[in-house]
Every structure is written in C-alpha cells, then in structure tokens.
Coordinates of C-alpha atoms in Angstrom, one line a residue:
Chain A
M10 CA -9.9 -11.7 -4.5
L11 CA -8.9 -12.5 -1.0
A12 CA -12.6 -13.7 -0.1
L13 CA -12.2 -16.1 -3.2
L14 CA -8.7 -17.1 -1.9
G15 CA -10.0 -17.9 1.6
Q16 CA -13.3 -19.5 0.0
R17 CA -10.9 -22.2 -2.1
L18 CA -8.5 -22.7 0.9
V19 CA -11.7 -23.9 2.9
Q20 CA -12.8 -25.9 0.2
L21 CA -9.4 -27.4 0.4
V22 CA -9.5 -28.8 3.9
P23 CA -12.0 -31.7 3.2
T24 CA -10.1 -32.6 -0.1
L25 CA -6.9 -32.7 1.9
F26 CA -8.4 -34.8 4.5
F27 CA -9.7 -37.3 1.7
V28 CA -6.1 -37.5 0.3
S29 CA -4.7 -38.3 3.9
V30 CA -7.3 -41.0 4.4
I31 CA -6.6 -42.5 0.9
I32 CA -3.2 -42.7 1.6
F33 CA -3.4 -44.2 5.1
G34 CA -5.8 -46.3 3.8
L35 CA -3.1 -48.2 1.3
Q36 CA -1.8 -49.6 4.4
Q37 CA -4.8 -51.6 5.2
L38 CA -4.4 -53.1 1.4
L39 CA -1.5 -55.0 2.8
P40 CA -2.5 -58.9 2.8
G41 CA -2.0 -60.5 6.2
D42 CA 0.0 -58.4 9.2
P43 CA 0.9 -55.3 7.8
A44 CA 3.9 -55.3 10.4
L45 CA 5.2 -58.5 8.7
A46 CA 4.5 -57.2 5.3
M47 CA 6.2 -53.4 6.1
A48 CA 9.2 -55.4 7.3
G49 CA 9.9 -56.6 4.2
E50 CA 12.5 -59.2 3.8
D51 CA 14.0 -58.4 7.4
K52 CA 11.8 -61.0 9.6
D53 CA 13.7 -59.9 12.7
P54 CA 11.2 -59.9 15.7
E55 CA 13.0 -56.7 16.9
V56 CA 12.2 -54.9 13.7
I57 CA 8.7 -56.0 13.7
A58 CA 7.9 -55.2 17.3
Q59 CA 9.4 -51.7 16.4
I60 CA 7.0 -51.5 13.2
R61 CA 4.3 -52.3 15.3
A62 CA 5.2 -49.5 17.6
R63 CA 6.0 -47.0 15.4
Y64 CA 2.8 -47.3 13.2
H65 CA 0.4 -48.1 16.5
L66 CA -0.5 -51.2 15.0
D67 CA -2.2 -52.6 17.9
Q68 CA -4.6 -49.8 18.3
P69 CA -7.9 -49.4 16.3
I70 CA -7.4 -48.3 12.5
P71 CA -8.9 -44.7 13.3
V72 CA -6.4 -44.1 16.3
Q73 CA -3.5 -45.4 14.0
Y74 CA -4.8 -42.8 11.4
L75 CA -4.9 -40.2 14.0
F76 CA -1.2 -41.0 15.1
W77 CA -0.1 -40.9 11.5
I78 CA -1.6 -37.8 10.6
K79 CA -0.2 -35.9 13.8
G80 CA 3.3 -37.2 12.4
V81 CA 2.6 -35.7 8.7
L82 CA 1.5 -32.6 10.2
S83 CA 4.7 -32.2 11.9
G84 CA 6.6 -33.0 9.0
D85 CA 7.2 -36.8 9.8
L86 CA 6.2 -39.1 7.1
G87 CA 8.0 -42.2 8.2
Q88 CA 11.1 -43.7 8.1
S89 CA 12.6 -45.5 5.2
I90 CA 13.1 -49.3 6.0
R91 CA 15.5 -50.0 3.9
L92 CA 17.5 -46.6 3.9
N93 CA 17.1 -46.2 7.5
V94 CA 16.4 -42.2 6.9
P95 CA 13.6 -40.1 7.0
V96 CA 11.1 -40.3 4.3
L97 CA 11.0 -36.3 4.0
D98 CA 14.6 -36.4 3.8
L99 CA 14.7 -38.8 1.1
I100 CA 12.2 -37.0 -0.7
A101 CA 13.9 -33.5 -0.4
Q102 CA 17.0 -35.2 -1.9
K103 CA 15.4 -36.3 -5.2
L104 CA 12.7 -33.8 -5.6
P105 CA 15.1 -31.3 -7.3
V106 CA 16.0 -33.5 -10.0
T107 CA 12.4 -34.4 -10.9
L108 CA 11.9 -30.7 -10.9
Q109 CA 14.5 -29.8 -13.2
L110 CA 13.2 -32.5 -15.5
A111 CA 9.6 -31.5 -15.2
T112 CA 10.7 -27.8 -16.0
M113 CA 12.3 -28.6 -19.0
A114 CA 9.7 -31.1 -20.0
M115 CA 6.9 -28.2 -19.5
L116 CA 9.3 -25.7 -21.6
I117 CA 9.6 -28.4 -24.5
A118 CA 5.7 -29.1 -24.1
L119 CA 4.9 -25.4 -24.2
A120 CA 7.1 -24.7 -27.4
I121 CA 6.0 -27.5 -29.5
G122 CA 2.3 -27.5 -28.1
V123 CA 1.5 -23.7 -28.0
T124 CA 3.1 -23.1 -31.5
A125 CA 1.6 -26.1 -33.1
G126 CA -1.9 -25.0 -31.7
V127 CA -1.4 -21.8 -32.9
V128 CA -0.2 -22.4 -36.3
S129 CA -3.1 -25.1 -36.8
A130 CA -5.6 -22.8 -35.5
V131 CA -4.8 -20.0 -38.2
A132 CA -4.6 -22.7 -40.7
K133 CA -7.7 -24.2 -40.0
G134 CA -9.0 -26.7 -42.6
T135 CA -5.7 -26.9 -44.4
W136 CA -3.3 -29.8 -44.7
V137 CA -1.0 -28.3 -42.1
D138 CA -4.0 -28.1 -39.4
Y139 CA -4.5 -31.8 -40.3
L140 CA -1.0 -33.0 -40.1
V141 CA -0.9 -30.7 -36.6
S142 CA -3.8 -32.7 -35.4
V143 CA -2.3 -36.4 -36.5
V144 CA 1.2 -35.5 -34.8
S145 CA -0.6 -34.4 -31.5
L146 CA -2.9 -37.7 -31.6
V147 CA 0.3 -39.8 -32.4
G148 CA 2.3 -38.1 -29.6
I149 CA -0.7 -38.8 -27.0
S150 CA -0.8 -42.3 -28.1
T151 CA 2.8 -43.0 -27.7
P152 CA 3.6 -44.8 -24.3
N153 CA 6.4 -42.8 -22.7
F154 CA 8.8 -45.6 -22.0
W155 CA 8.6 -46.9 -25.6
L156 CA 9.7 -43.5 -27.0
G157 CA 12.3 -43.4 -24.4
I158 CA 13.7 -46.7 -25.2
M159 CA 13.4 -45.9 -28.9
L160 CA 15.2 -42.5 -28.2
I161 CA 18.1 -44.1 -26.6
F162 CA 18.3 -46.8 -29.3
V163 CA 18.5 -44.0 -31.8
F164 CA 20.4 -41.1 -30.3
A165 CA 22.6 -43.1 -27.7
V166 CA 23.1 -46.7 -29.3
S167 CA 23.0 -45.9 -33.1
L168 CA 24.6 -42.5 -33.2
G169 CA 26.2 -42.3 -30.1
W170 CA 25.4 -38.5 -29.6
L171 CA 23.9 -38.4 -26.2
P172 CA 24.6 -40.8 -23.1
A173 CA 21.9 -43.6 -22.7
S174 CA 21.2 -43.1 -18.9
G175 CA 22.6 -41.3 -15.8
Y176 CA 22.5 -38.0 -14.5
V177 CA 24.7 -35.0 -13.6
S178 CA 23.8 -31.9 -11.9
P179 CA 23.4 -28.7 -13.4
F180 CA 25.5 -27.3 -10.6
E181 CA 28.4 -30.0 -11.5
D182 CA 28.4 -29.1 -15.5
P183 CA 25.8 -27.7 -17.0
W184 CA 26.3 -29.0 -20.3
Q185 CA 26.7 -32.6 -19.5
S186 CA 23.6 -32.1 -17.2
L187 CA 21.7 -30.9 -20.3
A188 CA 22.9 -34.0 -22.1
T189 CA 21.6 -36.4 -19.7
T190 CA 18.3 -34.7 -19.3
I191 CA 17.4 -33.7 -22.7
M192 CA 16.2 -36.8 -24.1
P193 CA 13.8 -37.9 -20.8
A194 CA 12.6 -34.0 -20.9
F195 CA 11.6 -34.6 -24.6
V196 CA 9.9 -37.8 -23.8
L197 CA 7.9 -36.3 -20.7
G198 CA 7.0 -33.0 -22.6
N199 CA 6.0 -35.2 -25.7
A200 CA 2.6 -36.1 -24.4
I201 CA 1.6 -33.0 -22.8
A202 CA 2.7 -31.1 -25.9
G203 CA -0.2 -33.1 -27.9
I204 CA -2.6 -32.1 -25.1
L205 CA -1.6 -28.3 -25.3
M206 CA -1.8 -28.3 -28.8
R207 CA -5.3 -29.4 -28.9
H208 CA -6.4 -26.9 -26.3
T209 CA -4.3 -24.3 -27.9
R210 CA -5.9 -24.9 -31.3
G211 CA -9.6 -24.4 -29.7
A212 CA -8.8 -21.4 -27.6
M213 CA -7.4 -19.9 -30.6
L214 CA -10.3 -20.7 -32.9
Q215 CA -12.4 -19.0 -30.6
A216 CA -10.4 -16.2 -30.1
L217 CA -10.0 -15.7 -33.7
S218 CA -13.5 -15.5 -34.1
S219 CA -14.2 -13.0 -31.4
D220 CA -15.2 -9.3 -32.0
Y221 CA -12.0 -8.0 -31.1
V222 CA -9.9 -9.6 -33.5
R223 CA -12.5 -8.7 -35.9
T224 CA -12.2 -5.3 -35.0
A225 CA -8.5 -5.4 -35.2
R226 CA -8.6 -6.5 -38.5
A227 CA -11.2 -3.9 -39.7
K228 CA -8.6 -1.5 -38.4
G229 CA -6.1 -2.8 -40.9
L230 CA -3.8 -4.4 -38.6
P231 CA -1.2 -7.1 -40.2
G232 CA -2.6 -10.5 -39.8
R233 CA 0.6 -11.4 -37.9
V234 CA 0.1 -8.4 -35.2
V235 CA -3.8 -9.6 -34.8
V236 CA -2.6 -13.1 -34.2
L237 CA 0.2 -12.5 -31.8
R238 CA -1.0 -9.5 -29.8
H239 CA -4.6 -9.9 -30.0
A240 CA -5.8 -13.4 -30.1
M241 CA -2.9 -15.1 -28.7
R242 CA -2.4 -13.3 -25.4
N243 CA -6.2 -14.0 -24.4
A244 CA -6.0 -17.5 -25.8
L245 CA -2.9 -18.3 -23.8
T246 CA -4.4 -17.6 -20.4
P247 CA -6.4 -21.1 -20.1
I248 CA -3.6 -22.6 -21.5
I249 CA -1.1 -21.5 -19.0
T250 CA -3.1 -22.9 -16.4
L251 CA -3.8 -26.1 -18.1
G252 CA -0.1 -26.4 -18.1
A253 CA -0.1 -25.9 -14.2
L254 CA -2.8 -28.9 -14.1
E255 CA -0.6 -30.9 -16.6
F256 CA 1.9 -31.0 -13.6
G257 CA 0.5 -34.2 -12.4
T258 CA 0.9 -35.7 -15.7
L259 CA 4.4 -35.0 -15.5
L260 CA 5.2 -36.5 -12.3
S261 CA 3.3 -39.7 -13.4
G262 CA 5.4 -39.7 -16.5
A263 CA 8.6 -39.2 -14.3
V264 CA 7.8 -42.5 -12.9
L265 CA 8.9 -44.6 -15.9
T266 CA 11.0 -42.1 -17.6
E267 CA 13.4 -42.0 -14.6
Q268 CA 13.4 -45.8 -14.3
I269 CA 14.3 -46.0 -18.5
F270 CA 17.2 -43.3 -18.1
T271 CA 18.3 -44.3 -14.7
I272 CA 17.7 -40.7 -13.3
P273 CA 17.4 -40.6 -9.3
G274 CA 14.4 -38.5 -8.9
F275 CA 11.1 -38.7 -7.5
G276 CA 9.9 -41.4 -10.0
K277 CA 12.7 -43.7 -9.3
L278 CA 12.4 -43.3 -5.7
I279 CA 8.7 -44.8 -5.7
V280 CA 9.7 -47.6 -7.8
D281 CA 12.7 -48.5 -5.8
A282 CA 10.5 -48.4 -2.8
V283 CA 7.8 -50.6 -4.3
F284 CA 10.4 -53.2 -5.0
N285 CA 12.0 -52.9 -1.7
R286 CA 8.8 -53.0 0.0
D287 CA 9.3 -49.6 1.5
Y288 CA 5.9 -48.8 2.0
A289 CA 6.5 -45.6 4.2
V290 CA 8.3 -44.1 1.1
V291 CA 5.1 -45.2 -1.1
Q292 CA 3.0 -43.4 0.8
G293 CA 5.2 -40.4 1.2
V294 CA 5.6 -39.8 -2.4
V295 CA 2.0 -39.9 -3.3
L296 CA 1.2 -37.5 -0.4
V297 CA 3.9 -35.1 -1.6
T298 CA 2.7 -35.5 -5.0
A299 CA -1.0 -35.3 -4.5
T300 CA -0.5 -31.8 -2.0
S301 CA 1.9 -30.2 -4.7
Y302 CA -1.1 -31.1 -7.0
I303 CA -3.4 -29.5 -5.3
A304 CA -1.2 -26.2 -4.2
L305 CA -0.7 -26.0 -8.0
N306 CA -4.3 -26.3 -9.0
L307 CA -5.0 -23.1 -6.1
L308 CA -2.0 -21.3 -7.7
A309 CA -3.5 -21.9 -11.3
D310 CA -6.8 -20.8 -10.0
I311 CA -5.6 -17.8 -8.5
G312 CA -3.5 -16.9 -11.8
Y313 CA -6.3 -17.5 -13.7
V314 CA -8.6 -15.0 -11.7
L315 CA -5.6 -12.4 -11.8
A316 CA -5.2 -12.6 -15.7
N317 CA -8.9 -12.1 -16.0
P318 CA -9.9 -8.9 -14.5
R319 CA -13.5 -9.5 -15.2
L320 CA -13.7 -12.4 -12.6
R321 CA -12.0 -10.2 -10.0
T322 CA -14.9 -8.9 -7.9
Chain B
M15 CA -30.5 -36.3 -26.1
S16 CA -33.3 -37.1 -28.4
G17 CA -32.9 -35.5 -31.8
A18 CA -29.6 -34.1 -31.2
G19 CA -27.8 -33.8 -34.5
G20 CA -31.1 -35.1 -36.5
D21 CA -30.9 -32.1 -38.5
L22 CA -27.5 -33.0 -40.0
L23 CA -28.9 -36.2 -41.2
A24 CA -32.0 -34.8 -43.0
T25 CA -29.7 -33.6 -46.0
G26 CA -28.6 -37.4 -46.4
T27 CA -29.7 -39.0 -49.7
R28 CA -30.8 -42.4 -47.9
S29 CA -33.5 -42.6 -45.5
A30 CA -32.1 -41.1 -42.0
P31 CA -32.1 -43.8 -39.0
R32 CA -34.5 -42.8 -36.6
T33 CA -33.1 -43.7 -33.2
P34 CA -30.3 -41.6 -31.5
G35 CA -28.0 -44.7 -31.7
G36 CA -28.7 -45.2 -35.7
Q37 CA -28.1 -41.6 -36.0
A38 CA -24.7 -41.6 -34.4
W39 CA -23.4 -44.7 -36.0
A40 CA -24.5 -43.3 -39.5
R41 CA -22.5 -40.2 -38.5
L42 CA -19.5 -42.2 -37.0
R43 CA -19.6 -44.5 -40.4
T44 CA -18.5 -41.4 -42.3
R45 CA -15.4 -40.8 -40.0
H46 CA -12.7 -42.9 -41.6
S47 CA -10.1 -42.2 -39.0
A48 CA -12.7 -43.4 -36.4
M49 CA -13.8 -46.9 -38.3
A50 CA -10.1 -47.3 -39.1
G51 CA -9.5 -47.3 -35.2
L52 CA -12.5 -49.6 -34.8
A53 CA -11.2 -52.1 -37.4
V54 CA -7.6 -52.4 -35.5
I55 CA -9.6 -52.4 -32.4
L56 CA -11.8 -55.6 -33.6
L57 CA -8.6 -57.0 -34.9
V58 CA -6.5 -57.0 -32.0
A59 CA -9.5 -58.1 -29.9
A60 CA -10.0 -61.0 -32.5
A61 CA -6.1 -61.9 -32.1
A62 CA -6.5 -61.9 -28.3
V63 CA -9.6 -64.2 -28.4
L64 CA -8.2 -66.5 -31.4
A65 CA -4.8 -66.4 -29.9
P66 CA -4.1 -70.5 -29.6
Y67 CA -5.5 -70.6 -33.2
V68 CA -3.7 -67.6 -35.1
A69 CA -0.2 -67.5 -33.2
P70 CA 2.6 -69.3 -35.0
Y71 CA 4.1 -70.7 -31.8
D72 CA 3.6 -71.2 -28.3
P73 CA 4.4 -67.8 -26.6
T74 CA 6.4 -69.7 -24.1
A75 CA 8.2 -72.3 -25.8
Q76 CA 11.9 -71.4 -25.8
S77 CA 14.4 -72.4 -28.5
W78 CA 18.2 -72.1 -27.6
S79 CA 18.9 -72.5 -31.3
A80 CA 17.0 -69.3 -32.2
V81 CA 18.0 -67.1 -29.5
R82 CA 17.6 -63.1 -30.5
K83 CA 17.2 -63.9 -34.2
P84 CA 16.2 -60.8 -36.2
P85 CA 12.9 -60.9 -38.3
T86 CA 13.0 -63.6 -40.9
G87 CA 10.0 -65.3 -42.9
A88 CA 10.1 -68.0 -40.1
H89 CA 10.1 -65.5 -37.2
P90 CA 8.2 -62.3 -38.7
F91 CA 9.0 -60.1 -35.7
G92 CA 12.1 -62.1 -34.8
T93 CA 12.9 -63.8 -31.3
D94 CA 13.5 -62.8 -27.7
E95 CA 16.5 -63.5 -25.4
V96 CA 15.4 -67.3 -25.0
G97 CA 14.4 -68.1 -28.5
R98 CA 10.4 -67.2 -28.2
D99 CA 8.7 -65.9 -31.0
I100 CA 7.8 -62.1 -30.5
L101 CA 5.0 -62.5 -32.9
A102 CA 3.2 -65.2 -31.0
R103 CA 4.1 -63.4 -27.8
I104 CA 2.4 -59.9 -29.1
I105 CA -0.7 -62.0 -29.8
Y106 CA -0.8 -63.6 -26.6
G107 CA 0.0 -60.3 -25.2
A108 CA -2.9 -58.5 -26.7
R109 CA -5.0 -60.9 -24.1
A110 CA -3.4 -58.8 -21.0
S111 CA -3.7 -55.3 -22.7
M112 CA -7.2 -55.8 -23.9
A113 CA -8.4 -57.8 -20.6
A114 CA -6.8 -54.8 -18.6
G115 CA -8.4 -52.1 -20.8
L116 CA -11.9 -53.3 -20.8
V117 CA -11.9 -54.8 -17.0
S118 CA -10.5 -51.7 -15.7
V119 CA -12.7 -49.5 -17.3
A120 CA -15.5 -51.8 -16.2
I121 CA -14.6 -51.5 -12.7
A122 CA -14.4 -47.7 -12.9
I123 CA -18.0 -47.5 -14.8
G124 CA -19.4 -50.2 -12.1
I125 CA -18.4 -47.9 -9.1
G126 CA -18.2 -44.5 -11.0
V127 CA -21.6 -44.2 -12.4
P128 CA -23.6 -45.0 -9.5
L129 CA -21.8 -42.8 -7.2
G130 CA -22.0 -40.2 -9.8
L131 CA -25.7 -40.6 -10.1
L132 CA -26.0 -40.6 -6.4
A133 CA -23.8 -37.6 -6.2
G134 CA -25.6 -35.4 -9.0
Y135 CA -29.4 -36.8 -8.1
L136 CA -29.3 -36.5 -4.3
G137 CA -27.1 -33.4 -3.9
G138 CA -26.8 -32.1 -0.3
F139 CA -24.2 -34.1 2.4
V140 CA -24.1 -37.3 -0.1
D141 CA -23.0 -35.0 -3.2
G142 CA -20.6 -33.0 -0.9
L143 CA -18.9 -36.4 0.4
I144 CA -18.3 -38.2 -3.1
S145 CA -17.3 -35.2 -4.7
R146 CA -14.9 -34.2 -2.2
L147 CA -13.4 -38.0 -2.2
T148 CA -13.5 -37.6 -6.0
D149 CA -11.3 -34.5 -5.7
A150 CA -9.0 -35.9 -3.4
M151 CA -8.4 -39.2 -5.8
L152 CA -7.9 -36.8 -8.7
A153 CA -5.3 -35.0 -6.9
C154 CA -3.2 -38.3 -6.8
P155 CA -1.3 -38.3 -10.4
F156 CA -3.2 -41.4 -12.0
L157 CA 0.0 -43.6 -12.6
I158 CA 1.5 -42.8 -9.2
L159 CA -1.9 -43.9 -7.4
A160 CA -1.8 -46.9 -9.6
I161 CA 1.4 -47.8 -8.8
A162 CA 1.0 -47.2 -5.3
L163 CA -2.5 -49.5 -5.4
A164 CA -0.8 -52.1 -7.0
A165 CA 2.3 -52.2 -4.9
F166 CA 0.1 -52.6 -1.6
L167 CA -2.2 -55.1 -3.6
G168 CA 0.6 -57.3 -4.7
P169 CA 1.8 -57.8 -8.3
S170 CA -0.5 -59.4 -10.5
L171 CA -2.8 -58.8 -13.9
T172 CA -5.7 -59.2 -11.7
N173 CA -4.3 -56.6 -9.3
A174 CA -3.3 -54.2 -11.7
M175 CA -6.6 -54.1 -13.3
I176 CA -8.2 -53.5 -9.9
A177 CA -5.4 -50.7 -9.3
I178 CA -6.0 -49.1 -12.7
G179 CA -9.8 -49.5 -12.5
I180 CA -10.2 -47.7 -9.2
T181 CA -7.6 -44.8 -10.1
A182 CA -9.9 -44.4 -13.4
T183 CA -13.2 -44.0 -11.4
P184 CA -13.3 -40.5 -10.4
I185 CA -13.2 -39.7 -13.7
F186 CA -16.6 -41.3 -14.4
I187 CA -18.0 -40.3 -10.9
R188 CA -17.4 -36.7 -12.2
L189 CA -18.8 -37.0 -15.4
T190 CA -21.8 -38.8 -14.5
R191 CA -22.6 -36.3 -11.8
G192 CA -22.1 -33.2 -14.4
Q193 CA -24.3 -34.8 -16.7
V194 CA -27.0 -35.5 -14.2
L195 CA -27.1 -32.0 -13.0
T196 CA -27.7 -31.0 -16.3
V197 CA -30.4 -33.3 -17.1
K198 CA -31.9 -33.1 -13.9
A199 CA -33.1 -29.5 -14.7
E200 CA -34.7 -30.8 -17.9
L201 CA -38.7 -30.4 -17.8
Y202 CA -39.4 -34.3 -18.3
I203 CA -37.5 -35.1 -15.4
E204 CA -39.4 -32.5 -13.5
A205 CA -42.7 -34.1 -15.3
A206 CA -41.6 -37.6 -14.1
R207 CA -41.1 -36.5 -10.5
A208 CA -44.3 -34.8 -10.6
V209 CA -46.6 -37.9 -11.6
G210 CA -44.8 -39.5 -8.4
I211 CA -42.1 -41.8 -10.0
R212 CA -39.4 -42.9 -7.6
N213 CA -36.1 -41.2 -7.4
W214 CA -34.3 -44.4 -8.4
R215 CA -36.4 -45.1 -11.3
I216 CA -36.0 -41.6 -12.6
A217 CA -32.4 -41.9 -12.3
V218 CA -31.8 -45.3 -14.1
E219 CA -34.7 -44.8 -16.6
H220 CA -34.7 -41.2 -17.5
V221 CA -31.2 -39.8 -16.3
L222 CA -29.0 -42.6 -17.2
P223 CA -29.8 -42.8 -21.0
N224 CA -29.0 -39.4 -21.4
V225 CA -25.5 -39.8 -19.7
L226 CA -24.9 -42.8 -22.1
P227 CA -23.2 -41.1 -24.9
Q228 CA -20.8 -39.3 -23.1
L229 CA -20.0 -42.4 -20.8
L230 CA -19.2 -44.4 -24.2
V231 CA -16.7 -41.6 -25.4
Q232 CA -14.9 -41.4 -21.8
A233 CA -14.9 -44.9 -21.8
S234 CA -13.2 -45.5 -25.2
L235 CA -10.5 -42.9 -24.3
T236 CA -10.1 -44.3 -20.9
V237 CA -9.6 -47.9 -22.3
A238 CA -6.4 -46.2 -24.0
T239 CA -5.1 -44.7 -20.9
A240 CA -5.9 -48.2 -18.9
I241 CA -3.7 -50.0 -21.9
I242 CA -1.0 -47.6 -21.3
A243 CA -1.2 -48.1 -17.4
E244 CA -1.0 -51.7 -17.7
A245 CA 1.7 -51.8 -20.0
S246 CA 3.6 -49.3 -17.6
L247 CA 2.8 -51.5 -14.4
S248 CA 3.6 -54.8 -16.3
F249 CA 6.9 -52.7 -17.4
L250 CA 7.7 -52.2 -13.6
G251 CA 6.9 -55.7 -12.9
L252 CA 3.6 -54.8 -11.0
G253 CA 1.5 -56.4 -13.8
Q254 CA 1.5 -59.8 -15.8
Q255 CA 4.1 -62.1 -14.4
P256 CA 6.4 -63.9 -16.3
P257 CA 6.4 -66.2 -18.4
A258 CA 2.9 -64.9 -19.4
P259 CA 3.3 -62.5 -22.5
S260 CA 2.4 -58.8 -21.8
W261 CA 3.7 -55.9 -24.1
G262 CA 5.0 -53.9 -21.1
A263 CA 6.9 -56.7 -19.6
M264 CA 8.4 -57.7 -23.1
L265 CA 9.7 -54.2 -23.5
N266 CA 11.4 -54.0 -20.0
T267 CA 13.2 -57.2 -21.2
A268 CA 14.1 -55.6 -24.5
Q269 CA 15.9 -52.7 -22.8
R270 CA 18.4 -54.9 -21.8
F271 CA 19.2 -56.3 -25.5
L272 CA 18.8 -52.9 -27.1
T273 CA 22.2 -52.8 -28.7
N274 CA 21.9 -56.1 -30.6
A275 CA 18.2 -57.0 -30.8
P276 CA 16.2 -53.8 -31.1
W277 CA 13.4 -56.0 -32.8
M278 CA 12.7 -57.0 -29.4
A279 CA 11.8 -53.4 -28.2
I280 CA 10.3 -52.2 -31.6
F281 CA 7.4 -54.5 -32.2
P282 CA 5.7 -54.6 -28.6
G283 CA 6.0 -50.7 -28.6
L284 CA 4.2 -50.6 -31.8
A285 CA 1.6 -52.8 -30.7
I286 CA 0.9 -50.6 -27.7
F287 CA 1.2 -47.7 -30.0
V288 CA -1.6 -48.8 -32.6
T289 CA -3.9 -50.2 -30.0
V290 CA -3.8 -47.1 -27.9
L291 CA -4.0 -44.8 -31.0
S292 CA -7.2 -47.0 -32.3
F293 CA -9.0 -46.4 -28.9
N294 CA -8.0 -42.5 -29.0
L295 CA -9.1 -42.4 -32.9
L296 CA -12.6 -44.2 -32.0
G297 CA -13.1 -42.0 -28.9
D298 CA -12.6 -38.9 -30.9
G299 CA -14.6 -40.1 -33.5
L300 CA -17.4 -41.0 -31.0
R301 CA -17.4 -37.6 -29.5
D302 CA -17.8 -36.0 -32.8
A303 CA -20.7 -38.6 -33.9
L304 CA -22.4 -38.6 -30.3
D305 CA -22.3 -34.8 -29.8
P306 CA -22.0 -32.8 -33.2
R307 CA -22.2 -29.5 -31.3
A308 CA -19.0 -30.3 -29.3
K309 CA -16.7 -30.1 -32.0

C-alpha cells in the first residue's frame, strides 16, 4: 500500500510540473507587453514598473518561471491588482462558499444518479430503464446556465418560493443559506447525476450478472437484499471514485452557476478576475483547482485500493 | 476493426454491406434516436449555412416599436430588448455555435491525433513527455482552463474556438494513444514492420484507420461539449462579440428581462439544448454502431 502511494506520488511530480508550466505559460499569451496588459486600466508608469519588477519581466522567460514557481511553492500566488490583496487570501475567502455548493451538489447528484442507475439496472429493458436513460441524457445535454435561468424564472420569478440570487452563510442563518443554495446546487448536481446514473447502471448490470449474486439468489435471499446488500455494495465502489473525479466538473460548473445566482464563490472570483484583467487571480484559481483535482485523484486511487482487498498487495 | 460485428448483420434479409463503414452505417440507420439526432444536426447546419435566405429578419435590425414583444405570427419566438427578431438571431447564432463546435474539435483532432500517434507509437521518453503534459491539462477543469485561455488571448469567437480546441486536445491525445497501444500489438502491424515498412507509414496507413471509429464517436460527443463551452464563454462575454448573435450571449441579456420577457431566455436555451442533445444522441448511436461489443 505504502509502495503504491509512493509510486503514485512520484508520478505526480512531472504532472504538477507541467501544470505549473501551463499556468505560467498563460501569461505569455497576453498580447503585447505583459506588464501593460497586467496593469489593466491603470496605466500609471509606477504601477507598470512595480509589475515588471514583481514578475521579473525583464528577465528571460525560464528565469521568470523560476521566480514564479519559487513564490508559488512558498504560498505566494501573487497579488490581486484590483483588490490589492494576496491571491491566496482571496481564494481562501471564496473557497468555502464553493465547497458548500459543491458538497450539496454532489449529495444531490449521488441521490438522484445512484438511485436512478440502480433502478434502471434492476428494471433493465423495461420502460422505466428507457425513461431513466432519456432523463439522464437530457440532464447531460442541458446547459447549466440555462437550467439555472429557467429555475430562477419558475421558482423565484413566477412562484416566489426561493430567492433569485444572493448567498447567506450557513453559520449566519442555516435555513436561509439552504434557500439561497438549493437551486444552484441542483443545477450543479444535475449534469453529474446523469453521468453517475450511466455508470451506476453499467456497474450494477455487471454486478447483477456475477456469480456471487447468482449464489445469493440461489440461496433464496429476497431480491431486495440481493440488490442492496450484494450487488450494490460492489457496484458502488467505482462510483464513489468517479464522484471524486467529477469534482472538476463541479468546479467548472460553479463558474457559470455562481455568476447566475450571484454567489460570491470561487467561480465568480475567476469571472470577476477575467473582466478586471486581474490575471494573477485567474492563474491562482486555475492552479488551486488543478492541484485539488490532482489531490482528489490520488485520494480516489487510494480509496479504490482500500475498498478492493484484491488490489492490496 | 475489420469484420467487427459483421456476424450481427449476417441475419439481415437484405444483402449486408461489405465495408466496415457500410456495416456501421447500416447499424446506425436502425437506431432511431441517433438518426433523429443526425437529422436535427443537419437541420441546424443548413440553417447556419443558409441563414441569409431562411431568417425572417436581419438579426441586427432594431425596431423600437417592437421591443420585447411576446411570440406572435410575425415574430414566432418574440423580440428582444431592442426589438430584434429572436428567431432570426437564433438562426444566425447557429453559425457561431456550429463553427465553434466543429472548428474547436478540428483543432483538438489536428493537434491531439498526431501527438497521440507519436506517444503511442514511439513510446519511451516521447510518450512520457506527451502523457504527462496530457495529465497536466486534464487536471485543469475544462471550462476553467478554457476561460483562462480565452481571457489571456482576448475576447473573440476565434479565440474562444482556439481556447476550447486546446482544452479539448488532451482527450484526443489519450484516446489515440490508447488505441495505438492496442493496435500496435496486432500481428498485421508486426508483419508490416517485418517487411520493412517505415514507422510513419505504418502509423498513418495501418494504425490510424483503426483509431478512426473511436475518434468519430469522441468527436461527436466533444462537439456537444464544445457547443456548451462556446455558449458559456459567449454568456460570459468571452466569445462572440455583440451585435453578432450567439446563443450564449442572448441568454446573458435575457437574464436581465426574465420577469417580463421570459421568451428571450427560453428559445436560445432550447436551441443549445436541442443541438447538444442531438450530438450526444448521434455520439451514443455511433458508439453502438461502430463497436457493438462496447454496449
């Protein structure tokens, strides 16, 4: 187990290196003088000189990279030009909001996706199976931001049941927090529910045709017990792993969802940064999302091995 | 690849097509959902190409006497905040969406397939380098990377297409590499190598045709993702620039008029949904038709 962990960690080094190169490389895409572009609207020569000095723009690109990566490794992701605060502080401030949203979305996705997947596998070939497949495909094909706008139209504008936008922290008012986040969480969970449903169905069909399920049935166990205790337990292991990997999809989705519901999270941070040409923030957000994705990937791998005794050597 | 699923067709009453492509097409034709998807895609593509002839109005013509009118006979999808016909804008908007879907996937295939062939075929250091770069790109969430790229490149439809294309590239590198590794071990490749055919010729003439079916499936599914990505970027103001119509930008404007002009949001969203659904249906159908074992 430890050897596997070590092997995976060693493999991560080049991946992380390339992630850093890609994110640093974004800066090189800026047309013209990067210092001018990074200064945004502010064309004050002093600010431009500060940027030039801060990012060592007068040095060759590999040297600039070394300075940048040294900063990143010591927790310095740069400074937000618009807000004049360290990028890391901004991210730390916004991340909990998105994590709350992502966790709710994942719970919704698991509840809908896994239930629908299991039902559809058990009822394979019937109209229920067909209906679940159609709903899943519709879910995958619906653009997040359109679903969000339509939900606002129905539940906020027409029925007046939920607030159209805004965010309240659960520590301030849990009920109001739920009211402000339930629609965006549903929007985010929707697409993943479709993917989870497809995979759960596949994994369940495989489990249901396996020898141990046949044995369980032959022993005379009731169908419900066979499905829930025997087949589902084995089919769900890869699904939990997949759930962890879909975290990236959640973060991508959060960008537009937070924009539509005006939720001050991670997604809104990158959009605001893009509009204000606050490039250090854009780079910081990409870096943190990519690193968390890689970390989750690693955790999912370890979880998979832990859940599969046969893989433990 | 050759003969894959040929036995399934042998039971047909009509004479079965002999080429793998013909067999796949025969199987695809029996899948109603995939054919419906294909029909809608062709319809949207035709609307995009023939927009000047089929659109009822000029998509940018404003009319202050027809501001935010609900759907009527004269304006079947209603009008927007400056009196422009929404149907005409959706028809012209199909150009941006289809172009973004197809061009960005072409970019992804153009870069991804050669790199995947190289990685899979050469192995060793080149494979390690390309594979780690692919892992790194896949670690960045799709839309976040596309937004970051589009932000640094500058807002325009062309840059949005480049950003989406680059972001979609690693999927094609990984797919091609995986297929090459499978095909490389086949006897006929060994035979080709044994008779002294050059590496690049083996890669292009023998390996590539075997990768094509999977590429086709992935391409149609990625077009769907790319259309949503373009709409997302345009929604954020990073894609098609006004006054040129795009479905995503139309939705962004519609958000402000949700209370008294919901049709402004309903129809562009439906256009994205139906087009994306059609590409997904076609992709699923193609997967079943091209690889019956993968069902």
